[in-house]
Amino acid sequence: MDVLLQGIILRRLHRRRRRVKKRRNLFWIHPIHTRRPVFGSFNHLFPDLLNDPKKFYNYFRMSPDLFFQLRNLIAERIRKENTNYRAAISPEERLAVFLRYLATGESFTSLSYTFRMGISTIHYVVKELNEVVWTILQPLYMPVPTAEKWRDVAQSFYTICQMPNCVGSIDGKHCRIKCPPNAGSQFYNYKHFHSVVLMAVADAKSNFILIDVGAYGRDNDSTVFSESTMGRAFKANALNIPGSQEIINTDINMPFYLVGDEAFPLSENLMRPYARRQLNFANRIFNYRLSRARRTVECAFGILTKKFGIFQKAIETDIQLTEGSIKSACVIHNFVRQTQNESDKSLETEFLEQNSNNLQLQSLRPTSTHRANTKALQVREKLTEYFMSPGGSVPWQNEKCRDVI
């Protein structure tokens, strides 16, 4: 009898809990969110920001002109129809939510209160914009280069960095993430935090040429590049990089190559510094000249980190959304730098100067000297000789390297 009575009581409690749960879900739209047209951040702040370009840039990381230019590119892909239950969120407001997320790295809960949207709505907007922005902007502002484009990049490196036949500087960075469920130590890196790796090749003007996102933070740094999609395509000569070419104003024939730091293996098409032990003067000159070219990718990462707050804290979304957000930030970086006018550049410069103390992305770990083949060593020696020759030296290199001999 006691067992029967206990069962009746449990069933009544269960029905009561179900009724309470149903009452909690009566709202189609929460009352707080119904007031979005009046109190939402976009509707009461956006018009004021348009009247102050500096504040607008600080809020969205781009000028009003670039905001609307980006809106025009993606509007038809993100426009929604009104329904009988609620009015659709405009493309402008969707873009504002997305850019604010990249700019601050705020949680979806925080953005939900700021813009007066449901958390699930914020999640959907960020996910959709990641896909649309990458799909539309990547072919326009980060396409796989043609042979002619690689030659243009090489010309820029020669003009700006005095590095002949260089078609890009390469580096990888650890992007901090919150440990995914059941991930174990896959994403735990040598700096003792969880991360995914952003591998990138940049041109002489700090635009990203190629990127690869998603390698586990724990992966051995020497294999991240070789096992990435970018690295495999590079080794298979599938990136349209032209064959060898004579250095300008010389008869020295040399292949086109990338420049990287100690984390990368030396090959005919990838130059890394000489090992730091027992360097002679010519070796130091080579390392100095290579570092001047390699700084372009460091500069690109620095600008990316200072502009977009998602890189300044642990990204809390799932891995797929995290990778999409990183790719979107990189292609928007290119979009802004390649389309901005002089007024926009001054806004960018002022913003970067005011945020010069932000944390940088963590570099890949330098590895021990890789065993290079004879041809790779010969290319590096030939380049070293060129830097020491009258036609290849620059006036300040001896002064820069004299104190460290």
mmCIF file of C-alpha atoms in Angstrom:
data_model
loop_
_atom_site.group_PDB
_atom_site.id
_atom_site.type_symbol
_atom_site.label_atom_id
_atom_site.label_comp_id
_atom_site.label_asym_id
_atom_site.label_seq_id
_atom_site.Cartn_x
_atom_site.Cartn_y
_atom_site.Cartn_z
ATOM 1 C CA MET A 1 0.000 0.000 0.000
ATOM 2 C CA ASP A 2 2.853 2.374 0.837
ATOM 3 C CA VAL A 3 4.478 1.614 -2.499
ATOM 4 C CA LEU A 4 1.237 2.396 -4.384
ATOM 5 C CA LEU A 5 0.817 5.698 -2.508
ATOM 6 C CA GLN A 6 4.414 6.630 -3.203
ATOM 7 C CA GLY A 7 3.906 6.007 -6.928
ATOM 8 C CA ILE A 8 0.783 8.238 -7.012
ATOM 9 C CA ILE A 9 2.666 11.068 -5.293
ATOM 10 C CA LEU A 10 5.613 10.804 -7.720
ATOM 11 C CA ARG A 11 3.287 10.924 -10.750
ATOM 12 C CA ARG A 12 1.543 14.048 -9.419
ATOM 13 C CA LEU A 13 4.885 15.742 -8.807
ATOM 14 C CA HIS A 14 5.997 14.855 -12.317
ATOM 15 C CA ARG A 15 2.798 16.340 -13.844
ATOM 16 C CA ARG A 16 3.217 19.490 -11.765
ATOM 17 C CA ARG A 17 6.808 19.947 -12.989
ATOM 18 C CA ARG A 18 5.655 19.523 -16.601
ATOM 19 C CA ARG A 19 2.970 22.206 -16.112
ATOM 20 C CA VAL A 20 5.531 24.604 -14.609
ATOM 21 C CA LYS A 21 7.888 23.960 -17.512
ATOM 22 C CA LYS A 22 5.128 24.620 -20.022
ATOM 23 C CA ARG A 23 4.226 27.899 -18.298
ATOM 24 C CA ARG A 24 7.873 28.981 -18.541
ATOM 25 C CA ASN A 25 7.843 28.449 -22.321
ATOM 26 C CA LEU A 26 4.671 30.377 -23.103
ATOM 27 C CA PHE A 27 6.597 33.242 -24.747
ATOM 28 C CA TRP A 28 7.131 33.111 -28.520
ATOM 29 C CA ILE A 29 9.347 36.161 -28.037
ATOM 30 C CA HIS A 30 10.487 37.194 -24.574
ATOM 31 C CA PRO A 31 9.059 40.597 -23.524
ATOM 32 C CA ILE A 32 12.597 41.972 -23.187
ATOM 33 C CA HIS A 33 13.266 41.157 -26.838
ATOM 34 C CA THR A 34 9.992 42.615 -28.091
ATOM 35 C CA ARG A 35 11.379 46.029 -27.126
ATOM 36 C CA ARG A 36 14.400 45.644 -29.403
ATOM 37 C CA PRO A 37 13.181 48.289 -31.919
ATOM 38 C CA VAL A 38 13.298 50.886 -29.146
ATOM 39 C CA PHE A 39 15.960 49.769 -26.674
ATOM 40 C CA GLY A 40 18.168 47.403 -28.673
ATOM 41 C CA SER A 41 21.762 48.533 -29.115
ATOM 42 C CA PHE A 42 21.527 48.678 -32.894
ATOM 43 C CA ASN A 43 18.420 50.842 -33.037
ATOM 44 C CA HIS A 44 19.353 53.482 -30.487
ATOM 45 C CA LEU A 45 23.165 53.490 -30.824
ATOM 46 C CA PHE A 46 23.851 52.844 -34.511
ATOM 47 C CA PRO A 47 22.403 56.202 -35.745
ATOM 48 C CA ASP A 48 24.586 58.082 -33.261
ATOM 49 C CA LEU A 49 27.699 56.135 -34.265
ATOM 50 C CA LEU A 50 27.165 57.096 -37.900
ATOM 51 C CA ASN A 51 27.733 60.729 -36.869
ATOM 52 C CA ASP A 52 31.133 59.952 -35.331
ATOM 53 C CA PRO A 53 33.510 57.962 -37.618
ATOM 54 C CA LYS A 54 36.056 57.376 -34.835
ATOM 55 C CA LYS A 55 33.476 55.891 -32.489
ATOM 56 C CA PHE A 56 32.000 53.867 -35.344
ATOM 57 C CA TYR A 57 35.449 52.419 -36.165
ATOM 58 C CA ASN A 58 36.092 51.647 -32.514
ATOM 59 C CA TYR A 59 32.760 49.820 -32.275
ATOM 60 C CA PHE A 60 32.806 47.861 -35.560
ATOM 61 C CA ARG A 61 36.550 47.910 -36.532
ATOM 62 C CA MET A 62 35.746 49.483 -39.885
ATOM 63 C CA SER A 63 34.485 52.820 -41.185
ATOM 64 C CA PRO A 64 30.794 53.481 -42.005
ATOM 65 C CA ASP A 65 31.575 53.385 -45.747
ATOM 66 C CA LEU A 66 33.186 49.945 -45.459
ATOM 67 C CA PHE A 67 30.345 48.709 -43.250
ATOM 68 C CA PHE A 68 27.773 49.535 -45.915
ATOM 69 C CA GLN A 69 30.021 48.247 -48.680
ATOM 70 C CA LEU A 70 30.239 44.918 -46.858
ATOM 71 C CA ARG A 71 26.493 45.004 -46.230
ATOM 72 C CA ASN A 72 25.851 45.421 -49.950
ATOM 73 C CA LEU A 73 28.042 42.420 -50.764
ATOM 74 C CA ILE A 74 26.243 40.014 -48.439
ATOM 75 C CA ALA A 75 22.757 41.494 -47.984
ATOM 76 C CA GLU A 76 20.890 39.205 -50.376
ATOM 77 C CA ARG A 77 22.367 36.114 -48.725
ATOM 78 C CA ILE A 78 21.298 37.084 -45.203
ATOM 79 C CA ARG A 79 18.012 38.909 -45.836
ATOM 80 C CA LYS A 80 14.968 37.264 -44.188
ATOM 81 C CA GLU A 81 11.222 37.683 -44.779
ATOM 82 C CA ASN A 82 8.804 39.021 -42.181
ATOM 83 C CA THR A 83 6.304 36.521 -40.722
ATOM 84 C CA ASN A 84 2.937 36.802 -38.990
ATOM 85 C CA TYR A 85 4.696 36.337 -35.660
ATOM 86 C CA ARG A 86 7.527 38.841 -35.874
ATOM 87 C CA ALA A 87 9.463 41.204 -38.111
ATOM 88 C CA ALA A 88 12.705 39.892 -39.577
ATOM 89 C CA ILE A 89 16.062 41.197 -38.374
ATOM 90 C CA SER A 90 17.520 43.449 -41.061
ATOM 91 C CA PRO A 91 20.819 42.632 -42.821
ATOM 92 C CA GLU A 92 22.376 45.735 -41.251
ATOM 93 C CA GLU A 93 21.509 44.580 -37.743
ATOM 94 C CA ARG A 94 22.708 41.037 -38.416
ATOM 95 C CA LEU A 95 26.019 42.393 -39.675
ATOM 96 C CA ALA A 96 26.269 44.673 -36.630
ATOM 97 C CA VAL A 97 25.828 41.722 -34.250
ATOM 98 C CA PHE A 98 28.432 39.694 -36.136
ATOM 99 C CA LEU A 99 31.054 42.452 -36.292
ATOM 100 C CA ARG A 100 30.532 43.307 -32.640
ATOM 101 C CA TYR A 101 31.125 39.668 -31.727
ATOM 102 C CA LEU A 102 34.403 39.598 -33.680
ATOM 103 C CA ALA A 103 35.425 42.982 -32.284
ATOM 104 C CA THR A 104 34.883 42.079 -28.619
ATOM 105 C CA GLY A 105 34.732 38.303 -28.283
ATOM 106 C CA GLU A 106 31.768 38.805 -25.947
ATOM 107 C CA SER A 107 29.699 35.795 -24.949
ATOM 108 C CA PHE A 108 26.431 35.193 -26.781
ATOM 109 C CA THR A 109 24.617 35.816 -23.485
ATOM 110 C CA SER A 110 26.152 39.286 -23.212
ATOM 111 C CA LEU A 111 25.344 40.111 -26.848
ATOM 112 C CA SER A 112 21.805 38.840 -26.279
ATOM 113 C CA TYR A 113 21.185 41.525 -23.658
ATOM 114 C CA THR A 114 22.983 44.218 -25.653
ATOM 115 C CA PHE A 115 21.022 43.658 -28.869
ATOM 116 C CA ARG A 116 17.868 42.268 -27.192
ATOM 117 C CA MET A 117 17.888 39.029 -29.157
ATOM 118 C CA GLY A 118 17.620 35.441 -27.998
ATOM 119 C CA ILE A 119 20.865 33.583 -27.366
ATOM 120 C CA SER A 120 19.921 31.036 -30.019
ATOM 121 C CA THR A 121 19.317 33.903 -32.458
ATOM 122 C CA ILE A 122 22.778 35.347 -31.762
ATOM 123 C CA HIS A 123 24.285 31.904 -32.317
ATOM 124 C CA TYR A 124 22.443 31.490 -35.611
ATOM 125 C CA VAL A 125 23.440 34.971 -36.833
ATOM 126 C CA VAL A 126 27.147 34.417 -36.088
ATOM 127 C CA LYS A 127 27.108 30.968 -37.672
ATOM 128 C CA GLU A 128 25.310 32.193 -40.799
ATOM 129 C CA LEU A 129 27.513 35.271 -41.209
ATOM 130 C CA ASN A 130 30.671 33.175 -40.821
ATOM 131 C CA GLU A 131 29.609 31.051 -43.775
ATOM 132 C CA VAL A 132 28.340 33.902 -45.949
ATOM 133 C CA VAL A 133 31.258 36.277 -45.313
ATOM 134 C CA TRP A 134 33.829 33.589 -46.122
ATOM 135 C CA THR A 135 31.937 32.347 -49.188
ATOM 136 C CA ILE A 136 31.581 35.834 -50.695
ATOM 137 C CA LEU A 137 34.766 37.610 -49.590
ATOM 138 C CA GLN A 138 37.322 34.815 -49.968
ATOM 139 C CA PRO A 139 37.195 34.686 -53.807
ATOM 140 C CA LEU A 140 37.434 38.491 -53.923
ATOM 141 C CA TYR A 141 39.986 39.313 -51.221
ATOM 142 C CA MET A 142 41.855 36.063 -50.507
ATOM 143 C CA PRO A 143 41.788 34.000 -53.717
ATOM 144 C CA VAL A 144 44.377 31.309 -54.420
ATOM 145 C CA PRO A 145 47.018 33.350 -56.300
ATOM 146 C CA THR A 146 47.814 32.846 -59.945
ATOM 147 C CA ALA A 147 51.409 32.665 -61.182
ATOM 148 C CA GLU A 148 51.183 36.337 -62.148
ATOM 149 C CA LYS A 149 49.919 37.264 -58.685
ATOM 150 C CA TRP A 150 52.849 35.436 -57.061
ATOM 151 C CA ARG A 151 55.234 37.461 -59.250
ATOM 152 C CA ASP A 152 53.525 40.683 -58.133
ATOM 153 C CA VAL A 153 53.935 39.634 -54.502
ATOM 154 C CA ALA A 154 57.619 38.889 -55.133
ATOM 155 C CA GLN A 155 58.068 42.341 -56.674
ATOM 156 C CA SER A 156 56.500 43.928 -53.564
ATOM 157 C CA PHE A 157 58.850 42.026 -51.251
ATOM 158 C CA TYR A 158 61.817 43.146 -53.326
ATOM 159 C CA THR A 159 60.670 46.779 -53.283
ATOM 160 C CA ILE A 160 59.597 46.986 -49.639
ATOM 161 C CA CYS A 161 61.881 44.451 -47.908
ATOM 162 C CA GLN A 162 64.722 44.053 -50.432
ATOM 163 C CA MET A 163 64.052 40.300 -50.447
ATOM 164 C CA PRO A 164 64.324 38.874 -53.987
ATOM 165 C CA ASN A 165 62.036 36.083 -55.262
ATOM 166 C CA CYS A 166 60.142 35.970 -51.950
ATOM 167 C CA VAL A 167 56.443 35.180 -52.445
ATOM 168 C CA GLY A 168 55.284 35.353 -48.848
ATOM 169 C CA SER A 169 56.122 35.183 -45.168
ATOM 170 C CA ILE A 170 54.674 32.275 -43.227
ATOM 171 C CA ASP A 171 53.933 31.758 -39.562
ATOM 172 C CA GLY A 172 51.499 29.981 -37.289
ATOM 173 C CA LYS A 173 49.773 31.186 -34.134
ATOM 174 C CA HIS A 174 47.906 29.512 -31.323
ATOM 175 C CA CYS A 175 44.354 30.886 -30.936
ATOM 176 C CA ARG A 176 43.154 30.344 -27.385
ATOM 177 C CA ILE A 177 39.921 28.342 -27.002
ATOM 178 C CA LYS A 178 37.830 26.877 -24.231
ATOM 179 C CA CYS A 179 38.524 23.147 -23.986
ATOM 180 C CA PRO A 180 35.876 21.303 -26.046
ATOM 181 C CA PRO A 181 33.913 18.497 -24.304
ATOM 182 C CA ASN A 182 35.687 15.129 -24.282
ATOM 183 C CA ALA A 183 38.695 16.583 -26.146
ATOM 184 C CA GLY A 184 41.264 15.343 -23.647
ATOM 185 C CA SER A 185 44.676 16.863 -24.358
ATOM 186 C CA GLN A 186 44.274 17.235 -28.134
ATOM 187 C CA PHE A 187 44.098 21.030 -28.000
ATOM 188 C CA TYR A 188 46.484 21.520 -25.049
ATOM 189 C CA ASN A 189 49.669 23.213 -26.288
ATOM 190 C CA TYR A 190 53.197 23.712 -24.951
ATOM 191 C CA LYS A 191 52.190 27.113 -23.514
ATOM 192 C CA HIS A 192 49.743 25.264 -21.240
ATOM 193 C CA PHE A 193 46.436 26.418 -22.668
ATOM 194 C CA HIS A 194 43.954 24.989 -25.180
ATOM 195 C CA SER A 195 44.204 26.277 -28.737
ATOM 196 C CA VAL A 196 43.736 25.752 -32.443
ATOM 197 C CA VAL A 197 46.451 26.812 -34.861
ATOM 198 C CA LEU A 198 46.034 29.580 -37.422
ATOM 199 C CA MET A 199 48.640 29.066 -40.163
ATOM 200 C CA ALA A 200 49.016 31.975 -42.585
ATOM 201 C CA VAL A 201 51.067 33.294 -45.485
ATOM 202 C CA ALA A 202 51.181 37.096 -45.776
ATOM 203 C CA ASP A 203 52.375 39.459 -48.508
ATOM 204 C CA ALA A 204 54.702 42.440 -48.090
ATOM 205 C CA LYS A 205 51.731 44.691 -47.200
ATOM 206 C CA SER A 206 50.499 42.388 -44.400
ATOM 207 C CA ASN A 207 47.537 40.989 -46.294
ATOM 208 C CA PHE A 208 46.820 37.288 -45.817
ATOM 209 C CA ILE A 209 47.468 35.329 -49.016
ATOM 210 C CA LEU A 210 46.617 31.875 -47.689
ATOM 211 C CA ILE A 211 45.339 30.628 -44.325
ATOM 212 C CA ASP A 212 44.711 27.246 -42.748
ATOM 213 C CA VAL A 213 42.756 26.931 -39.490
ATOM 214 C CA GLY A 214 42.089 24.006 -37.190
ATOM 215 C CA ALA A 215 45.264 22.072 -36.354
ATOM 216 C CA TYR A 216 45.292 20.775 -32.774
ATOM 217 C CA GLY A 217 47.232 22.930 -30.339
ATOM 218 C CA ARG A 218 49.169 19.900 -29.087
ATOM 219 C CA ASP A 219 50.458 18.960 -32.566
ATOM 220 C CA ASN A 220 54.209 19.042 -33.015
ATOM 221 C CA ASP A 221 54.965 22.428 -34.520
ATOM 222 C CA SER A 222 57.188 21.022 -37.251
ATOM 223 C CA THR A 223 54.281 18.979 -38.616
ATOM 224 C CA VAL A 224 51.480 21.560 -38.424
ATOM 225 C CA PHE A 225 52.460 23.102 -41.754
ATOM 226 C CA SER A 226 53.340 19.864 -43.539
ATOM 227 C CA GLU A 227 50.040 18.211 -42.564
ATOM 228 C CA SER A 228 47.838 21.234 -43.269
ATOM 229 C CA THR A 229 45.902 21.602 -46.501
ATOM 230 C CA MET A 230 48.121 24.552 -47.364
ATOM 231 C CA GLY A 231 51.322 22.635 -46.653
ATOM 232 C CA ARG A 232 50.294 19.621 -48.702
ATOM 233 C CA ALA A 233 49.343 21.841 -51.643
ATOM 234 C CA PHE A 234 52.661 23.693 -51.313
ATOM 235 C CA LYS A 235 54.673 20.464 -51.390
ATOM 236 C CA ALA A 236 52.654 19.141 -54.326
ATOM 237 C CA ASN A 237 53.317 22.349 -56.343
ATOM 238 C CA ALA A 238 49.557 22.909 -56.525
ATOM 239 C CA LEU A 239 49.589 26.620 -55.594
ATOM 240 C CA ASN A 240 50.584 28.015 -59.009
ATOM 241 C CA ILE A 241 53.967 29.227 -57.716
ATOM 242 C CA PRO A 242 56.158 29.886 -60.812
ATOM 243 C CA GLY A 243 59.509 28.225 -61.435
ATOM 244 C CA SER A 244 62.879 29.826 -60.811
ATOM 245 C CA GLN A 245 63.709 33.324 -61.995
ATOM 246 C CA GLU A 246 66.783 35.536 -62.098
ATOM 247 C CA ILE A 247 67.133 38.071 -59.319
ATOM 248 C CA ILE A 248 66.551 41.588 -60.620
ATOM 249 C CA ASN A 249 69.706 43.205 -62.088
ATOM 250 C CA THR A 250 71.736 39.979 -61.682
ATOM 251 C CA ASP A 251 72.304 36.702 -63.495
ATOM 252 C CA ILE A 252 71.611 34.711 -60.303
ATOM 253 C CA ASN A 253 68.839 32.207 -60.984
ATOM 254 C CA MET A 254 66.824 31.250 -57.915
ATOM 255 C CA PRO A 255 63.474 29.585 -57.139
ATOM 256 C CA PHE A 256 60.595 31.501 -55.576
ATOM 257 C CA TYR A 257 60.285 30.798 -51.856
ATOM 258 C CA LEU A 258 58.475 31.565 -48.599
ATOM 259 C CA VAL A 259 60.302 32.869 -45.529
ATOM 260 C CA GLY A 260 59.635 31.461 -42.054
ATOM 261 C CA ASP A 261 61.156 31.211 -38.607
ATOM 262 C CA GLU A 262 62.770 28.280 -36.786
ATOM 263 C CA ALA A 263 59.448 26.416 -36.576
ATOM 264 C CA PHE A 264 59.647 25.519 -40.282
ATOM 265 C CA PRO A 265 61.912 23.118 -42.193
ATOM 266 C CA LEU A 266 64.419 24.421 -44.712
ATOM 267 C CA SER A 267 63.571 23.523 -48.311
ATOM 268 C CA GLU A 268 64.192 24.912 -51.779
ATOM 269 C CA ASN A 269 60.941 26.896 -51.550
ATOM 270 C CA LEU A 270 60.995 27.746 -47.836
ATOM 271 C CA MET A 271 63.872 29.668 -46.260
ATOM 272 C CA ARG A 272 64.457 29.595 -42.496
ATOM 273 C CA PRO A 273 67.259 31.243 -40.457
ATOM 274 C CA TYR A 274 70.622 29.691 -39.790
ATOM 275 C CA ALA A 275 70.842 27.984 -36.406
ATOM 276 C CA ARG A 276 71.798 30.543 -33.767
ATOM 277 C CA ARG A 277 74.920 28.760 -32.578
ATOM 278 C CA GLN A 278 78.299 29.592 -34.127
ATOM 279 C CA LEU A 279 77.047 32.122 -36.653
ATOM 280 C CA ASN A 280 79.552 33.925 -38.818
ATOM 281 C CA PHE A 281 78.977 37.468 -40.079
ATOM 282 C CA ALA A 282 77.397 36.377 -43.383
ATOM 283 C CA ASN A 283 74.997 34.071 -41.539
ATOM 284 C CA ARG A 284 73.933 36.926 -39.280
ATOM 285 C CA ILE A 285 73.359 39.161 -42.286
ATOM 286 C CA PHE A 286 71.142 36.489 -43.831
ATOM 287 C CA ASN A 287 69.136 36.049 -40.623
ATOM 288 C CA TYR A 288 68.664 39.801 -40.338
ATOM 289 C CA ARG A 289 67.507 40.196 -43.930
ATOM 290 C CA LEU A 290 65.169 37.235 -43.642
ATOM 291 C CA SER A 291 63.651 38.580 -40.410
ATOM 292 C CA ARG A 292 62.837 41.905 -42.129
ATOM 293 C CA ALA A 293 60.727 40.031 -44.673
ATOM 294 C CA ARG A 294 59.234 37.655 -42.115
ATOM 295 C CA ARG A 295 57.932 40.546 -40.006
ATOM 296 C CA THR A 296 55.167 41.167 -42.515
ATOM 297 C CA VAL A 297 53.201 38.152 -41.292
ATOM 298 C CA GLU A 298 53.925 39.153 -37.685
ATOM 299 C CA CYS A 299 52.502 42.578 -38.516
ATOM 300 C CA ALA A 300 49.405 40.974 -40.051
ATOM 301 C CA PHE A 301 48.850 38.895 -36.907
ATOM 302 C CA GLY A 302 49.416 41.959 -34.732
ATOM 303 C CA ILE A 303 46.786 44.006 -36.566
ATOM 304 C CA LEU A 304 44.368 41.069 -36.503
ATOM 305 C CA THR A 305 44.786 40.608 -32.750
ATOM 306 C CA LYS A 306 44.430 44.270 -31.872
ATOM 307 C CA LYS A 307 41.341 44.716 -34.033
ATOM 308 C CA PHE A 308 39.373 41.616 -33.129
ATOM 309 C CA GLY A 309 38.758 40.817 -29.481
ATOM 310 C CA ILE A 310 38.005 37.154 -30.128
ATOM 311 C CA PHE A 311 41.786 36.663 -30.284
ATOM 312 C CA GLN A 312 42.373 38.326 -26.915
ATOM 313 C CA LYS A 313 40.541 35.744 -24.819
ATOM 314 C CA ALA A 314 39.500 32.112 -24.983
ATOM 315 C CA ILE A 315 36.887 31.576 -27.704
ATOM 316 C CA GLU A 316 34.015 29.716 -26.055
ATOM 317 C CA THR A 317 32.062 28.413 -29.075
ATOM 318 C CA ASP A 318 32.247 24.900 -30.520
ATOM 319 C CA ILE A 319 35.209 24.068 -32.759
ATOM 320 C CA GLN A 320 33.356 24.429 -36.061
ATOM 321 C CA LEU A 321 32.046 27.878 -35.131
ATOM 322 C CA THR A 322 35.443 28.882 -33.729
ATOM 323 C CA GLU A 323 37.235 27.978 -36.961
ATOM 324 C CA GLY A 324 34.601 29.853 -38.985
ATOM 325 C CA SER A 325 35.017 32.981 -36.852
ATOM 326 C CA ILE A 326 38.823 32.926 -37.236
ATOM 327 C CA LYS A 327 38.548 32.573 -41.016
ATOM 328 C CA SER A 328 35.975 35.381 -41.178
ATOM 329 C CA ALA A 329 38.201 37.720 -39.159
ATOM 330 C CA CYS A 330 41.130 37.025 -41.522
ATOM 331 C CA VAL A 331 39.173 37.670 -44.709
ATOM 332 C CA ILE A 332 37.577 40.826 -43.233
ATOM 333 C CA HIS A 333 41.127 41.958 -42.357
ATOM 334 C CA ASN A 334 41.969 41.692 -46.073
ATOM 335 C CA PHE A 335 38.713 43.338 -47.142
ATOM 336 C CA VAL A 336 39.371 46.375 -44.951
ATOM 337 C CA ARG A 337 43.035 46.778 -45.893
ATOM 338 C CA GLN A 338 42.423 46.374 -49.628
ATOM 339 C CA THR A 339 39.403 48.700 -49.901
ATOM 340 C CA GLN A 340 40.028 51.424 -47.316
ATOM 341 C CA ASN A 341 40.777 54.983 -48.413
ATOM 342 C CA GLU A 342 43.203 57.429 -46.801
ATOM 343 C CA SER A 343 40.624 58.537 -44.229
ATOM 344 C CA ASP A 344 40.004 54.904 -43.275
ATOM 345 C CA LYS A 345 43.747 54.295 -42.967
ATOM 346 C CA SER A 346 44.092 57.169 -40.526
ATOM 347 C CA LEU A 347 41.247 55.706 -38.432
ATOM 348 C CA GLU A 348 43.000 52.340 -38.443
ATOM 349 C CA THR A 349 46.345 53.855 -37.475
ATOM 350 C CA GLU A 350 44.824 55.801 -34.590
ATOM 351 C CA PHE A 351 42.939 52.751 -33.340
ATOM 352 C CA LEU A 352 46.032 50.524 -33.454
ATOM 353 C CA GLU A 353 48.131 53.134 -31.627
ATOM 354 C CA GLN A 354 45.533 53.398 -28.875
ATOM 355 C CA ASN A 355 45.404 49.604 -28.509
ATOM 356 C CA SER A 356 49.123 48.864 -28.794
ATOM 357 C CA ASN A 357 49.295 46.976 -25.478
ATOM 358 C CA ASN A 358 46.928 44.152 -26.355
ATOM 359 C CA LEU A 359 48.183 40.592 -26.004
ATOM 360 C CA GLN A 360 49.503 38.941 -29.130
ATOM 361 C CA LEU A 361 48.732 35.492 -30.455
ATOM 362 C CA GLN A 362 51.193 32.905 -29.187
ATOM 363 C CA SER A 363 53.761 31.779 -31.761
ATOM 364 C CA LEU A 364 54.554 28.226 -32.681
ATOM 365 C CA ARG A 365 57.394 26.631 -30.759
ATOM 366 C CA PRO A 366 60.819 26.818 -32.456
ATOM 367 C CA THR A 367 62.049 23.342 -33.319
ATOM 368 C CA SER A 368 65.479 21.809 -33.548
ATOM 369 C CA THR A 369 67.411 22.108 -36.802
ATOM 370 C CA HIS A 370 65.779 20.106 -39.587
ATOM 371 C CA ARG A 371 67.845 17.957 -41.890
ATOM 372 C CA ALA A 372 67.707 19.807 -45.220
ATOM 373 C CA ASN A 373 68.608 18.442 -48.628
ATOM 374 C CA THR A 374 71.607 19.679 -50.566
ATOM 375 C CA LYS A 375 69.587 21.833 -52.975
ATOM 376 C CA ALA A 376 67.889 23.678 -50.120
ATOM 377 C CA LEU A 377 71.242 24.408 -48.486
ATOM 378 C CA GLN A 378 72.627 25.621 -51.804
ATOM 379 C CA VAL A 379 69.709 28.025 -52.310
ATOM 380 C CA ARG A 380 70.252 29.511 -48.854
ATOM 381 C CA GLU A 381 74.002 29.833 -49.434
ATOM 382 C CA LYS A 382 73.396 31.502 -52.786
ATOM 383 C CA LEU A 383 70.999 33.967 -51.174
ATOM 384 C CA THR A 384 73.527 34.655 -48.415
ATOM 385 C CA GLU A 385 76.214 35.434 -51.000
ATOM 386 C CA TYR A 386 73.815 37.779 -52.765
ATOM 387 C CA PHE A 387 73.145 39.714 -49.522
ATOM 388 C CA MET A 388 76.898 40.116 -49.035
ATOM 389 C CA SER A 389 77.517 41.283 -52.619
ATOM 390 C CA PRO A 390 77.570 44.970 -53.655
ATOM 391 C CA GLY A 391 74.394 44.496 -55.693
ATOM 392 C CA GLY A 392 72.450 42.729 -52.941
ATOM 393 C CA SER A 393 73.527 44.429 -49.719
ATOM 394 C CA VAL A 394 71.662 47.303 -48.083
ATOM 395 C CA PRO A 395 73.503 50.234 -46.425
ATOM 396 C CA TRP A 396 72.329 49.555 -42.875
ATOM 397 C CA GLN A 397 72.778 45.769 -42.631
ATOM 398 C CA ASN A 398 76.397 45.810 -41.437
ATOM 399 C CA GLU A 399 75.608 48.302 -38.684
ATOM 400 C CA LYS A 400 72.612 46.221 -37.546
ATOM 401 C CA CYS A 401 74.671 43.025 -37.308
ATOM 402 C CA ARG A 402 78.047 44.368 -36.118
ATOM 403 C CA ASP A 403 77.130 44.490 -32.424
ATOM 404 C CA VAL A 404 76.051 40.842 -32.257
ATOM 405 C CA ILE A 405 79.218 39.233 -33.689
#
